[in-house]
Amino acid sequence: SFTVHRKMSAEVGIADMVSYMSKVALERYPARALLFQTVQAAAREALDAHFERFALIGSTALGIDTPDSDLDAVVFTRPGAAAAAGGASEPPRSPVEVLRSIAKKLGKRDGSLHLQLVDCTR
């Protein structure tokens, strides 16, 4: 029947689209992995002893990204070495100051990269 044919055509179209997106994502993986490593290194350098770990989040982490997806990540911090040992520590920097420091380090590593500061989300 016409309805069955149409359903099969939609299924084929969706399968083709998903196949294409997966192929493109795999081709882009080396570039995204390099980007992740570059931003992680800048965060580690900017935070020094306060750096704990760097994690990928969002669509790329879930494996559902598209060729136009951005790379979302979060930096986890810890108290400085002196504070962790019970000693005096420097005053904590604001999140905005930390992100600006990371952006500066990132710019020195690769001037083509841009860190977007999102200070309010829904």
Short mmCIF file of C-alpha atoms in Angstrom, two decimals:
data_model
loop_
_atom_site.label_atom_id
_atom_site.label_comp_id
_atom_site.label_asym_id
_atom_site.label_seq_id
_atom_site.Cartn_x
_atom_site.Cartn_y
_atom_site.Cartn_z
CA SER A 1 0.00 0.00 0.00
CA PHE A 2 1.02 3.64 -0.38
CA THR A 3 1.22 4.16 3.42
CA VAL A 4 3.66 1.27 3.90
CA HIS A 5 5.84 2.56 1.06
CA ARG A 6 5.87 6.03 2.59
CA LYS A 7 6.80 4.67 6.03
CA MET A 8 9.65 2.68 4.54
CA SER A 9 10.88 5.76 2.69
CA ALA A 10 10.89 7.82 5.93
CA GLU A 11 12.74 5.04 7.74
CA VAL A 12 15.32 4.84 4.96
CA GLY A 13 15.72 8.63 4.98
CA ILE A 14 16.25 8.74 8.74
CA ALA A 15 18.68 5.83 8.61
CA ASP A 16 20.65 7.57 5.86
CA MET A 17 20.74 10.80 7.86
CA VAL A 18 21.93 9.05 11.05
CA SER A 19 24.54 7.14 9.05
CA TYR A 20 25.83 10.38 7.52
CA MET A 21 25.94 12.15 10.90
CA SER A 22 27.87 9.26 12.44
CA LYS A 23 30.34 9.25 9.55
CA VAL A 24 30.95 13.00 9.86
CA ALA A 25 31.28 12.77 13.65
CA LEU A 26 33.88 10.02 13.28
CA GLU A 27 35.80 12.08 10.73
CA ARG A 28 35.75 15.04 13.09
CA TYR A 29 36.74 13.05 16.18
CA PRO A 30 40.49 13.69 15.88
CA ALA A 31 39.89 17.44 15.67
CA ARG A 32 37.50 17.36 18.62
CA ALA A 33 39.89 15.24 20.66
CA LEU A 34 42.68 17.74 19.97
CA LEU A 35 40.38 20.63 20.92
CA PHE A 36 39.43 18.88 24.18
CA GLN A 37 43.09 18.26 25.02
CA THR A 38 44.04 21.87 24.22
CA VAL A 39 41.31 23.36 26.41
CA GLN A 40 42.10 20.87 29.18
CA ALA A 41 45.80 21.86 29.10
CA ALA A 42 44.88 25.57 29.25
CA ALA A 43 42.56 24.93 32.22
CA ARG A 44 45.22 22.88 34.00
CA GLU A 45 47.78 25.65 33.44
CA ALA A 46 45.41 28.44 34.52
CA LEU A 47 44.22 26.64 37.65
CA ASP A 48 47.53 25.04 38.63
CA ALA A 49 47.08 23.24 41.99
CA HIS A 50 43.34 23.99 41.94
CA PHE A 51 42.79 21.82 38.84
CA GLU A 52 41.11 18.50 39.64
CA ARG A 53 39.64 17.20 36.39
CA PHE A 54 38.10 18.21 33.09
CA ALA A 55 35.02 16.47 31.72
CA LEU A 56 33.18 16.50 28.43
CA ILE A 57 29.42 17.05 28.78
CA GLY A 58 26.51 17.62 26.41
CA SER A 59 25.74 16.08 23.05
CA THR A 60 29.34 15.14 22.22
CA ALA A 61 29.75 13.29 25.51
CA LEU A 62 26.49 11.46 24.85
CA GLY A 63 27.53 10.59 21.29
CA ILE A 64 24.56 12.40 19.79
CA ASP A 65 26.40 15.42 18.42
CA THR A 66 26.00 16.76 14.93
CA PRO A 67 28.67 18.31 12.70
CA ASP A 68 27.63 21.75 13.98
CA SER A 69 27.59 20.83 17.68
CA ASP A 70 29.82 22.76 20.01
CA LEU A 71 32.06 21.13 22.58
CA ASP A 72 30.72 21.53 26.12
CA ALA A 73 33.00 20.83 29.05
CA VAL A 74 33.22 21.44 32.78
CA VAL A 75 36.30 22.00 34.94
CA PHE A 76 36.27 20.57 38.46
CA THR A 77 38.48 22.35 40.98
CA ARG A 78 39.87 21.64 44.42
CA PRO A 79 41.42 23.73 47.16
CA GLY A 80 45.07 24.65 46.63
CA ALA A 81 47.79 22.38 48.02
CA ALA A 82 48.37 24.63 51.06
CA ALA A 83 44.66 24.69 51.95
CA ALA A 84 44.35 20.92 51.49
CA ALA A 85 47.28 20.46 53.91
CA GLY A 86 45.57 22.72 56.48
CA GLY A 87 47.73 25.76 55.73
CA ALA A 88 46.85 29.23 54.57
CA SER A 89 45.58 29.55 51.05
CA GLU A 90 45.16 32.43 48.65
CA PRO A 91 41.68 33.93 48.40
CA PRO A 92 39.50 32.03 45.93
CA ARG A 93 39.10 33.59 42.50
CA SER A 94 35.64 34.15 41.13
CA PRO A 95 34.43 31.77 38.40
CA VAL A 96 34.55 34.66 35.91
CA GLU A 97 38.20 35.38 36.80
CA VAL A 98 39.05 31.69 36.38
CA LEU A 99 37.33 31.51 32.98
CA ARG A 100 39.11 34.65 31.82
CA SER A 101 42.41 33.13 32.90
CA ILE A 102 41.63 29.92 30.99
CA ALA A 103 40.63 31.96 27.93
CA LYS A 104 43.94 33.84 28.09
CA LYS A 105 45.95 30.59 28.33
CA LEU A 106 43.88 29.10 25.52
CA GLY A 107 44.53 32.11 23.30
CA LYS A 108 48.27 31.68 23.82
CA ARG A 109 48.05 28.01 22.85
CA ASP A 110 45.88 28.55 19.76
CA GLY A 111 44.73 32.01 18.71
CA SER A 112 41.99 30.58 16.50
CA LEU A 113 40.08 29.18 19.48
CA HIS A 114 37.41 31.17 21.27
CA LEU A 115 36.12 30.47 24.76
CA GLN A 116 32.57 31.72 25.22
CA LEU A 117 31.68 32.73 28.77
CA VAL A 118 28.05 31.91 29.53
CA ASP A 119 27.19 33.53 32.83
CA CYS A 120 23.47 32.81 32.84
CA THR A 121 21.61 29.84 31.39
CA ARG A 122 18.04 28.63 31.44
#
